[in-house]
Tab-separated table of C-alpha atoms and ligand atoms in Angstrom:
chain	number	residue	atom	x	y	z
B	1	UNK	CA	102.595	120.341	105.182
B	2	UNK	CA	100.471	123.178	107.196
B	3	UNK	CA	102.618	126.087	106.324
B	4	UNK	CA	103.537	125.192	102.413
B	5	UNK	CA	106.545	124.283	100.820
B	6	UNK	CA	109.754	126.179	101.963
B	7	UNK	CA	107.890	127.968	104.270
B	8	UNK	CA	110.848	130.928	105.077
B	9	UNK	CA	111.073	130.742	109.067
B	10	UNK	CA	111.630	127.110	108.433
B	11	UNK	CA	114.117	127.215	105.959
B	12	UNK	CA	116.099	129.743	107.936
B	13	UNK	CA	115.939	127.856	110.976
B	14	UNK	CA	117.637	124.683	109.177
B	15	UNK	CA	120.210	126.722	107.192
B	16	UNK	CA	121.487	128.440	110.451
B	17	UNK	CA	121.455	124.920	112.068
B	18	UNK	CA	123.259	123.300	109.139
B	19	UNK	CA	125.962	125.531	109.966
B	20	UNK	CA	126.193	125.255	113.583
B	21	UNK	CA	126.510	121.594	113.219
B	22	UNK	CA	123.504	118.687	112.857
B	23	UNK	CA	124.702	115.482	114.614
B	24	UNK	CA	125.917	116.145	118.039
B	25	UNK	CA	126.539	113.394	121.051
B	26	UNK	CA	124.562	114.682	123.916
B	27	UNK	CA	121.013	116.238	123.337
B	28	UNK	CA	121.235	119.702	122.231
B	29	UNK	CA	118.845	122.536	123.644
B	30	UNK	CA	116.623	122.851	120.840
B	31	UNK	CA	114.969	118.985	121.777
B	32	UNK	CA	114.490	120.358	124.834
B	33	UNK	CA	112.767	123.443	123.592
B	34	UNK	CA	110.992	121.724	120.533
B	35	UNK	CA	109.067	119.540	123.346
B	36	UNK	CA	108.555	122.478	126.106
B	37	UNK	CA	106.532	123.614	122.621
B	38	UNK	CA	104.581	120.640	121.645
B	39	UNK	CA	103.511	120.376	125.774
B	40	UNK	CA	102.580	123.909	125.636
B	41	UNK	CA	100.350	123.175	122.031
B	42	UNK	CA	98.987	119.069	122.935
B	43	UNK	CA	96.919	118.282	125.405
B	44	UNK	CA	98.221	114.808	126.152
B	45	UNK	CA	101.810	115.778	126.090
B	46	UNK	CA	103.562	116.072	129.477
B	47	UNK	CA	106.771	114.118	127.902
B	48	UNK	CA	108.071	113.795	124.726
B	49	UNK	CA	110.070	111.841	122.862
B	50	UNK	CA	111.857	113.114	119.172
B	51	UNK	CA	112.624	110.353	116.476
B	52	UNK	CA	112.308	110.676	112.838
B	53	UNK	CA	108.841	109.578	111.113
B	54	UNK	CA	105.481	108.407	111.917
B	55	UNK	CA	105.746	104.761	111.784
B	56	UNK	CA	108.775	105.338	114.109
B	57	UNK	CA	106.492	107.504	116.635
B	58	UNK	CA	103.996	104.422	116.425
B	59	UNK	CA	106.405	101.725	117.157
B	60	UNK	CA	108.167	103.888	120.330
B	61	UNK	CA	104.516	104.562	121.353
B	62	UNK	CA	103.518	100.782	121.098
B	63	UNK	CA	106.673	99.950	123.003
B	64	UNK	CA	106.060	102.085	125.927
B	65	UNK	CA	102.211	101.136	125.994
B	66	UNK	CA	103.969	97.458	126.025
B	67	UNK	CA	105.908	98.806	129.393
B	68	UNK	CA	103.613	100.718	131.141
B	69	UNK	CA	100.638	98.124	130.993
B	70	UNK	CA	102.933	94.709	130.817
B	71	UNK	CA	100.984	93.727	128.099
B	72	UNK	CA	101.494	92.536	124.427
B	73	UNK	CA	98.392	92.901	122.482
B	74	UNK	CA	97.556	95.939	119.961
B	75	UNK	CA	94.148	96.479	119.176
B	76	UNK	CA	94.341	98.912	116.152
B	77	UNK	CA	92.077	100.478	113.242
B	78	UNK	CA	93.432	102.089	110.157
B	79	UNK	CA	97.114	102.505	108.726
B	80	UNK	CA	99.918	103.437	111.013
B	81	UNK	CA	103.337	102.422	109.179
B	82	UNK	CA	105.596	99.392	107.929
B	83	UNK	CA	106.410	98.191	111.365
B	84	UNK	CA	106.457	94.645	112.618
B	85	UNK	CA	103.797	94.888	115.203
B	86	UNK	CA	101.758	96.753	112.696
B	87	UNK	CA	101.997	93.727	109.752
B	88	UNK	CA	101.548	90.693	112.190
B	89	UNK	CA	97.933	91.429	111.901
B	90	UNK	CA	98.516	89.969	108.288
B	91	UNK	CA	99.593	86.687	110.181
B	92	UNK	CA	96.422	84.805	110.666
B	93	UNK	CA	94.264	86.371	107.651
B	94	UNK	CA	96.334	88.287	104.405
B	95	UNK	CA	92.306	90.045	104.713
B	96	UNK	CA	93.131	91.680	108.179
B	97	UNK	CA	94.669	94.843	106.171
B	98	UNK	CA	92.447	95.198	103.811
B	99	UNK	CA	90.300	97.473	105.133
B	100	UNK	CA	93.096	99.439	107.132
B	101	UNK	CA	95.605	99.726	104.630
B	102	UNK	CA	94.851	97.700	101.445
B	103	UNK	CA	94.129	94.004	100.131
B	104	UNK	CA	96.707	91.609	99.476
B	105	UNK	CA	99.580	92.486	102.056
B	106	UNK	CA	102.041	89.637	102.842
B	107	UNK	CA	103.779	89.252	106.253
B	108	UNK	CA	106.739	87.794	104.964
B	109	UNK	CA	109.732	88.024	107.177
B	110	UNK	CA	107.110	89.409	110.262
B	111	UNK	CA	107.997	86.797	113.030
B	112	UNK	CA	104.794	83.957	113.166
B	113	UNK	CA	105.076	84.154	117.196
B	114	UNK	CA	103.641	87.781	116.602
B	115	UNK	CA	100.327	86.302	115.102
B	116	UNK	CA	97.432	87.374	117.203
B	117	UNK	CA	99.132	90.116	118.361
B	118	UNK	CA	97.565	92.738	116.787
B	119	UNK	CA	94.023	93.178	116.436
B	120	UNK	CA	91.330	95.085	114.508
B	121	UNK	CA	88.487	97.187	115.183
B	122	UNK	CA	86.233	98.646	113.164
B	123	UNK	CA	85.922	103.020	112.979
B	124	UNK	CA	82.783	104.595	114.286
B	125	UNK	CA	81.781	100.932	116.114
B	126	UNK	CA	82.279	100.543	120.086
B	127	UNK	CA	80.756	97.255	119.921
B	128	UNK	CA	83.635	96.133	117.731
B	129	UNK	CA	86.134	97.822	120.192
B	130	UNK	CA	84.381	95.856	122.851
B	131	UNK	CA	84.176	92.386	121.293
B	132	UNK	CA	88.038	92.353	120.778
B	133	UNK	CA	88.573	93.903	124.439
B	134	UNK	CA	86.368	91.580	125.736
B	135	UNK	CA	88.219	88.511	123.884
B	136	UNK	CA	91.431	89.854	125.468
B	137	UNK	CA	91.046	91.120	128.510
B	138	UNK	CA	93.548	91.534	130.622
B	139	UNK	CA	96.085	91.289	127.796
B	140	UNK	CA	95.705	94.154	125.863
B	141	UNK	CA	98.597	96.661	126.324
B	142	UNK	CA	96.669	99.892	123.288
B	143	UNK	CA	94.630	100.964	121.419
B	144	UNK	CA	95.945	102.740	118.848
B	145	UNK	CA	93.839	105.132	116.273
B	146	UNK	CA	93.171	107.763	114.319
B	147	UNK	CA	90.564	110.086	115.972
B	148	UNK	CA	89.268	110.890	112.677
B	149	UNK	CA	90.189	110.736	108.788
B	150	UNK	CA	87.718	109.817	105.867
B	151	UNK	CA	86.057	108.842	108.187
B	152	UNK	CA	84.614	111.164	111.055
B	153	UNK	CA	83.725	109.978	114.578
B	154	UNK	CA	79.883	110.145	115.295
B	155	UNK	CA	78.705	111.711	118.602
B	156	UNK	CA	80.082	109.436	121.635
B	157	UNK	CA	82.229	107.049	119.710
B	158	UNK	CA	85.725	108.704	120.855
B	159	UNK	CA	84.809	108.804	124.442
B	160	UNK	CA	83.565	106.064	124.698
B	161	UNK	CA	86.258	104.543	123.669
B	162	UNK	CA	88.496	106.543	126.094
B	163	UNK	CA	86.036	105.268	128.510
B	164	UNK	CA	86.472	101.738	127.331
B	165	UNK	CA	90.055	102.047	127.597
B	166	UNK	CA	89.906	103.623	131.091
B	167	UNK	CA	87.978	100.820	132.496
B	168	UNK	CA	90.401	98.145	131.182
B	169	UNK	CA	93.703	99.907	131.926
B	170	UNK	CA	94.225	99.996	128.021
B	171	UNK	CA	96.599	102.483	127.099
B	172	UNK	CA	94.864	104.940	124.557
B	173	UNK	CA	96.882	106.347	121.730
B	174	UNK	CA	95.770	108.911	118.601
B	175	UNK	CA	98.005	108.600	115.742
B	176	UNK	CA	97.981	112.776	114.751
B	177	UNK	CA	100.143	112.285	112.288
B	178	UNK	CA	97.913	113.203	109.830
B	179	UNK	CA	95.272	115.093	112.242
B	180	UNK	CA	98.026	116.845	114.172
B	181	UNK	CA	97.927	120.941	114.183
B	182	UNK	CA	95.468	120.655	111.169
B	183	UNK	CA	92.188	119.964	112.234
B	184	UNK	CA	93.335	122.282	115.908
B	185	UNK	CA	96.561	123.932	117.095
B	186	UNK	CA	96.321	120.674	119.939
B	187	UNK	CA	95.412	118.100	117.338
B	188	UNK	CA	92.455	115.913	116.832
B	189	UNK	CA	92.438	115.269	120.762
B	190	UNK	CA	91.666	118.817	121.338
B	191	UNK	CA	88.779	119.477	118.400
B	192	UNK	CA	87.010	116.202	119.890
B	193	UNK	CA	88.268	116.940	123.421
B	194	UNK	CA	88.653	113.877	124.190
B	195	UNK	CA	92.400	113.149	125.458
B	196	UNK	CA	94.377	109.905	124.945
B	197	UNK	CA	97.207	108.684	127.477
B	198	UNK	CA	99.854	108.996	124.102
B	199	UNK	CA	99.675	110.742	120.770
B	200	UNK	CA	102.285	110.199	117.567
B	201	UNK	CA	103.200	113.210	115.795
B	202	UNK	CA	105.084	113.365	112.224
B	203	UNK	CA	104.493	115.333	108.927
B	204	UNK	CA	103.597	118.779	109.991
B	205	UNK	CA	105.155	119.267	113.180
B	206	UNK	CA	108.348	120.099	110.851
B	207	UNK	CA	106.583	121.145	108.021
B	208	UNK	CA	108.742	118.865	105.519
B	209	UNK	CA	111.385	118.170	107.109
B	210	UNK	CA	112.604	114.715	109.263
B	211	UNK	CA	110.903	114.898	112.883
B	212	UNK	CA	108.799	112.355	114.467
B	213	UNK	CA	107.597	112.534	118.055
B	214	UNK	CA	105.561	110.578	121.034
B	215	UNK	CA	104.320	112.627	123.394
B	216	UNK	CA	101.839	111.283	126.699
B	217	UNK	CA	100.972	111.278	129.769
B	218	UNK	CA	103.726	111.270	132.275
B	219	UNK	CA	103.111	108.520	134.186
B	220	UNK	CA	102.910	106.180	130.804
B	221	UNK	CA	105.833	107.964	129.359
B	222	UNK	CA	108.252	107.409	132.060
B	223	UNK	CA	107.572	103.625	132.580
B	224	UNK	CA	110.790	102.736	130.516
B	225	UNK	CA	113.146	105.009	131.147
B	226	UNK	CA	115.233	101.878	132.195
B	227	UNK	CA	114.961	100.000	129.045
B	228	UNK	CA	116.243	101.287	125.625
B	229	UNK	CA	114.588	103.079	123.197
B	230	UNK	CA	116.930	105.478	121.197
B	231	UNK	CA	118.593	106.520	117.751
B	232	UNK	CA	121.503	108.348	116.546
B	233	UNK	CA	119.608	110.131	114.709
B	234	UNK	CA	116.727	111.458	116.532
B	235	UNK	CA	118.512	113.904	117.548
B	236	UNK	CA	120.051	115.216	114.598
B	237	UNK	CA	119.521	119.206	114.497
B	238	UNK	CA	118.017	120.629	111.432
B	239	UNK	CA	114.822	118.350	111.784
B	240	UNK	CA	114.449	119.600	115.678
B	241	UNK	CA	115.099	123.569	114.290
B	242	UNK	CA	112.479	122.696	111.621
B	243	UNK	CA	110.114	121.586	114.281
B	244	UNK	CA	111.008	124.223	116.951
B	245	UNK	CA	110.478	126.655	113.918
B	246	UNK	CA	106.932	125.032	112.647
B	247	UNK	CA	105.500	125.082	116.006
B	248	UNK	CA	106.310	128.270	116.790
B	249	UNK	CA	104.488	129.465	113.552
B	250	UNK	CA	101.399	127.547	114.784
B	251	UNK	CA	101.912	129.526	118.141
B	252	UNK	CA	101.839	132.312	116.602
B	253	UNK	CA	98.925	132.324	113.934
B	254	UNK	CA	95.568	131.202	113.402
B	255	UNK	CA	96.286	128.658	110.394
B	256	UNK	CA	93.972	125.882	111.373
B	257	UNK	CA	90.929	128.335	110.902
B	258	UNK	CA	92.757	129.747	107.529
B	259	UNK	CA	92.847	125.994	106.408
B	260	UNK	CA	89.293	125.175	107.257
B	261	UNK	CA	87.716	128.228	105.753
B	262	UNK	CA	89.710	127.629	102.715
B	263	UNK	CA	88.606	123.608	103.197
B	264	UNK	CA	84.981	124.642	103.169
B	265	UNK	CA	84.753	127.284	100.523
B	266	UNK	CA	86.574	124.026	98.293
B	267	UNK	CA	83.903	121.201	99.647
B	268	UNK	CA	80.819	123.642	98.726
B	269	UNK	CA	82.327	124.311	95.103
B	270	UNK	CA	83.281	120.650	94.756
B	271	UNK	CA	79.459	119.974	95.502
B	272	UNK	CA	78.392	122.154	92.937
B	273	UNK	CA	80.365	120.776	90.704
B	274	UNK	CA	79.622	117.449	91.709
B	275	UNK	CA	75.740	118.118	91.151
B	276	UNK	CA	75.885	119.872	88.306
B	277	UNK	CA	78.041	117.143	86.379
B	278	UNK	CA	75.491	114.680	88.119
B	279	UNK	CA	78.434	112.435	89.075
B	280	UNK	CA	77.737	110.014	91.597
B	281	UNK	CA	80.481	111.639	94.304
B	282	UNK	CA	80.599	112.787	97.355
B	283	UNK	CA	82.594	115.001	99.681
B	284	UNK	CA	84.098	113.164	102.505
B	285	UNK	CA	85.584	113.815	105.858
B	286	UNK	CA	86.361	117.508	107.677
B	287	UNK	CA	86.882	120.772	106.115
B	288	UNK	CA	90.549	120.545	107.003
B	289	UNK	CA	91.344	117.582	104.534
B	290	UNK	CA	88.168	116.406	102.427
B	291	UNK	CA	88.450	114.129	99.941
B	292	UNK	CA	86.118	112.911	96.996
B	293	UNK	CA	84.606	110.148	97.173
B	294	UNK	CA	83.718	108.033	94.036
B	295	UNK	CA	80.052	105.731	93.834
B	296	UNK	CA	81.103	102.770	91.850
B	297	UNK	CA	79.410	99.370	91.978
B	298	UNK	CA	82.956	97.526	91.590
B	299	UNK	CA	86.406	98.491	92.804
B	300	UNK	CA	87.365	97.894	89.091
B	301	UNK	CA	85.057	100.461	87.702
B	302	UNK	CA	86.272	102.678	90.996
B	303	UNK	CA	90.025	102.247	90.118
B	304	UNK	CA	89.121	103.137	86.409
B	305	UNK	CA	86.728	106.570	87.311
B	306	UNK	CA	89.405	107.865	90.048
B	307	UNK	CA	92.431	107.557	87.613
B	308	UNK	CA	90.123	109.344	84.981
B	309	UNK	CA	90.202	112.084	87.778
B	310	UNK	CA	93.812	112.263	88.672
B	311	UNK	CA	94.362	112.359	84.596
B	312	UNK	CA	92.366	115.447	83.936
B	313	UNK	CA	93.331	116.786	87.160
B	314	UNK	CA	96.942	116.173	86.676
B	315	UNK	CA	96.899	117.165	83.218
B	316	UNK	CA	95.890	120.932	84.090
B	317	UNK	CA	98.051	121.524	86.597
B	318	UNK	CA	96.526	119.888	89.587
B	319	UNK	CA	98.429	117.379	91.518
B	320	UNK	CA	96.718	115.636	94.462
B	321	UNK	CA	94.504	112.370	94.998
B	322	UNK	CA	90.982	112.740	95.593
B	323	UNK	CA	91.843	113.556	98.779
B	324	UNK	CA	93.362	117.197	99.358
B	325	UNK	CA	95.652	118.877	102.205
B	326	UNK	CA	95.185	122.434	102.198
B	327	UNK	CA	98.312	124.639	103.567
B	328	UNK	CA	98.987	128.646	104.706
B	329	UNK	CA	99.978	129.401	101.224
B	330	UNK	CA	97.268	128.474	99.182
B	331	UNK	CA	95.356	132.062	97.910
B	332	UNK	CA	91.567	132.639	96.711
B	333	UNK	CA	93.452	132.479	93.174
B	334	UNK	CA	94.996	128.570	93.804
B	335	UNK	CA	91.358	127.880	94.935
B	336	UNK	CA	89.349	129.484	92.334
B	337	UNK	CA	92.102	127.566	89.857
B	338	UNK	CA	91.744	124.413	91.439
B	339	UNK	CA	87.806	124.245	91.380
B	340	UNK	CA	87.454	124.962	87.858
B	341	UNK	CA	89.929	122.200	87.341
B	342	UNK	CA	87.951	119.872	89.543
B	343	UNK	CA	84.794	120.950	87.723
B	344	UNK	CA	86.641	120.011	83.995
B	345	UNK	CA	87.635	117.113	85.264
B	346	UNK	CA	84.304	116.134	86.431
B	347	UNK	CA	82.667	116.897	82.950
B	348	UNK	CA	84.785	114.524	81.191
B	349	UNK	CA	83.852	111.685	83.860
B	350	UNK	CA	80.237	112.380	83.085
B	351	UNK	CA	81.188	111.836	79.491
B	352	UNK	CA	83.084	108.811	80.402
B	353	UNK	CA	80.208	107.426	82.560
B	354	UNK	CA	77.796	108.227	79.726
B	355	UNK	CA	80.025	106.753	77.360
B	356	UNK	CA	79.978	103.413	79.324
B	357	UNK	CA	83.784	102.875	78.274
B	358	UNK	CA	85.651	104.621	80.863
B	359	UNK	CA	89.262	102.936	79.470
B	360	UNK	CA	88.265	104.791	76.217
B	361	UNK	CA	89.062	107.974	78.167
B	362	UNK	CA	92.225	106.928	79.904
B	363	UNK	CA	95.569	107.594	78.561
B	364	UNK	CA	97.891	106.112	81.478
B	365	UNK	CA	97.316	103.369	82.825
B	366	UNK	CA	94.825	102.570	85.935
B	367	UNK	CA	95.874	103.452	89.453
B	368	UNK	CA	97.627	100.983	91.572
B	369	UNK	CA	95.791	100.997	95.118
B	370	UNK	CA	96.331	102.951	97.784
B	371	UNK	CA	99.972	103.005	99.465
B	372	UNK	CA	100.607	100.576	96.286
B	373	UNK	CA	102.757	102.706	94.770
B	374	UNK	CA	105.038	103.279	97.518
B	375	UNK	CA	106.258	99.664	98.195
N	1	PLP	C1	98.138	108.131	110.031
N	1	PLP	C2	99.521	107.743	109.686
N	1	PLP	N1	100.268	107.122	110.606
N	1	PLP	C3	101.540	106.750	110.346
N	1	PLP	C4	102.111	106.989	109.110
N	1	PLP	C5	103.515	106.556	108.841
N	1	PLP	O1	104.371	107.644	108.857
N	1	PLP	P1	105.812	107.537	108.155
N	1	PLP	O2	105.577	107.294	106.706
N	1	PLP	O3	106.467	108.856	108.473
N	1	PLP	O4	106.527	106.391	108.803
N	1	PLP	C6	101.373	107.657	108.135
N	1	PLP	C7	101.967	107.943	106.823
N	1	PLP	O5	101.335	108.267	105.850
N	1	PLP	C8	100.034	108.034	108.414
N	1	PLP	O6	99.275	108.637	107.487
């Protein structure tokens, strides 16, 4: 969330909604408005289409790229949702996730004729891109991405995989669900300037509230307007008045350059703390989301150190992972607050690590992994 937790234009907007009525029959003017907004903010955007959630945006996006190129395959990198065309990676090799998501995903109940359907690549590596284009040409309809995350694209990589894409009629899509509004008013897309044909928005275009959207190119957008690709509930009202409300805030103020100042005054503290304690960490990804990374020779010892942080983070008041969000309502005082936390936190890791028994110095029990927790 960009703007903070009941954010007060916001939660007007969806109380005055709520009682005008939420679930109507025919679209109601604010969709209509909500998307004249996100084409005047996104680049890529010259239709949209509302649904509910990120993995939803993915899976209309996928479908149209399935239309407009009359092609099946999905070559993909990094986590994008539950869907079906998502998990059939998992169909020749449980490994496939692994690095996108996490280890040990089943594709029970994802339909076997879906296996090879959905493809790899590897961040930050055009030759991977290329090897799995090259392997299936002609019969890849996407590619779908993040244009950055942890990880951030070195000079070239995003265009040229726009250019790769270009050459092979492969439609291009950034999943901004994360990246969207944060990182610039227009997204990821418009701080790397490099423009896909599609882009999937969720999370912060609604600042908390249910909105998903797809928005592209017209000429990919408009592909299947004759086929069917709609629910009930997309249009339901307070999640379009959240969104109309949200993006008119980012219209209206500066808050992606109030988010990275506050996002680089927190990755030079962490640093200090970080050499000070002599912790082997380091400070990963952009100013608008960083996140700390742990050194650890095994993923057990790594489990065991970053629950050790989210236990003495936790325990004085600071809930987060090691990666952090930073919104409009955060103050010099939350910062100042949050550092020292960070820097207590780090102190009794250096014990820990000194120690040699980190489980000594836990007092829940270790992290599951990842999206673990959520299944
Ligand atoms: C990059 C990215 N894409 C897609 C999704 C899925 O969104 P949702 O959980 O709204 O379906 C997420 C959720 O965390 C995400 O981080």
């Amino acid at each position: 969330m960009l703007l903070g937790h009941a954010y007060p234009s916001v939660v007007r907007a969806v109380q005055e909604q709520a009682t005008c009525g939420t679930g109507l029959s025919i679209n109601h003017p604010l969709e209509i408005e909500a998307a004249e907004l996100l084409a005047e903010i996104v680049p890529c955007a010259e239709m949209v289409r509302f649904c509910k959630g990120g993995g939803e945006a993915g899976m209309v996006a996928i479908r149209i790229a399935r239309a407009a190129s009359g092609r099946d395959k999905v070559v993909f990198c990094g986590y994008h949702g539950w869907h079906d065309w998502y998990l059939a990676a998992n169909l020749a090799s449980e490994a496939t996730l692994e690095k996108h998501l996490l280890p040990g995903i089943s594709s029970r109940g994802v339909p076997k004729t879906l296996e090879g359907t959905a493809l790899p690549f590897e961040f930050n590596s055009l030759d991977s891109l290329k090897q799995v284009l090259e392997a299936h040409r002609g019969e890849v309809a996407c590619v779908i991405m993040e244009a950055a995350r942890t990880d951030t694209p070195e000079p070239g990589f995003l265009e040229g995989v726009r250019q790769l894409t270009q050459d092979q009629g492969v439609v291009l899509i950034f999943d901004e669900v994360v990246t969207g509004f944060r990182m610039a008013r227009g997204g990821a897309q418009q701080y790397f300037g490099v423009t896909p044909d599609m882009a999937t928005f969720a999370k912060c275009i609604s600042n908390g509230f249910a909105l998903g959207a797809v928005a592209g190119r017209r000429d990919v957008m408009e592909v299947p307007v004759d086929s069917f690709i709609s629910s009930v509930y997309w249009a339901e009202a307070t999640g379009l008045a959240a969104g109309r409300a949200t993006l008119k805030e980012y219209l209206a103020q500066n808050i992606c350059a109030s988010v990275r100042q506050f996002g680089e005054a927190f990755v030079a503290g962490c640093k200090k703390h970080i050499a000070e304690c002599g912790v082997p960490a380091r400070i990963v990804g952009l100013p608008a989301f960083p996140a700390l990374s742990f050194q650890e020779p095994s993923l057990e010892r790594l489990d065991a150190v970053v629950t050790l942080y989210l236990q003495e983070t936790a325990k004085r008041g600071l809930f987060g992972g090691p990666g952090h969000f930073f919104c409009l309502q955060h103050s010099q005082a939350d910062l100042d607050r949050a550092l020292e936390m960070i820097g207590e936190a780090l102190i009794v890791i250096r014990k820990a690590l000194d120690d040699g028994d980190i489980g000594k110095f836990l007092e829940c029990p270790i992290r599951q992994s990842g999206f673990r927790r959520l299944v």
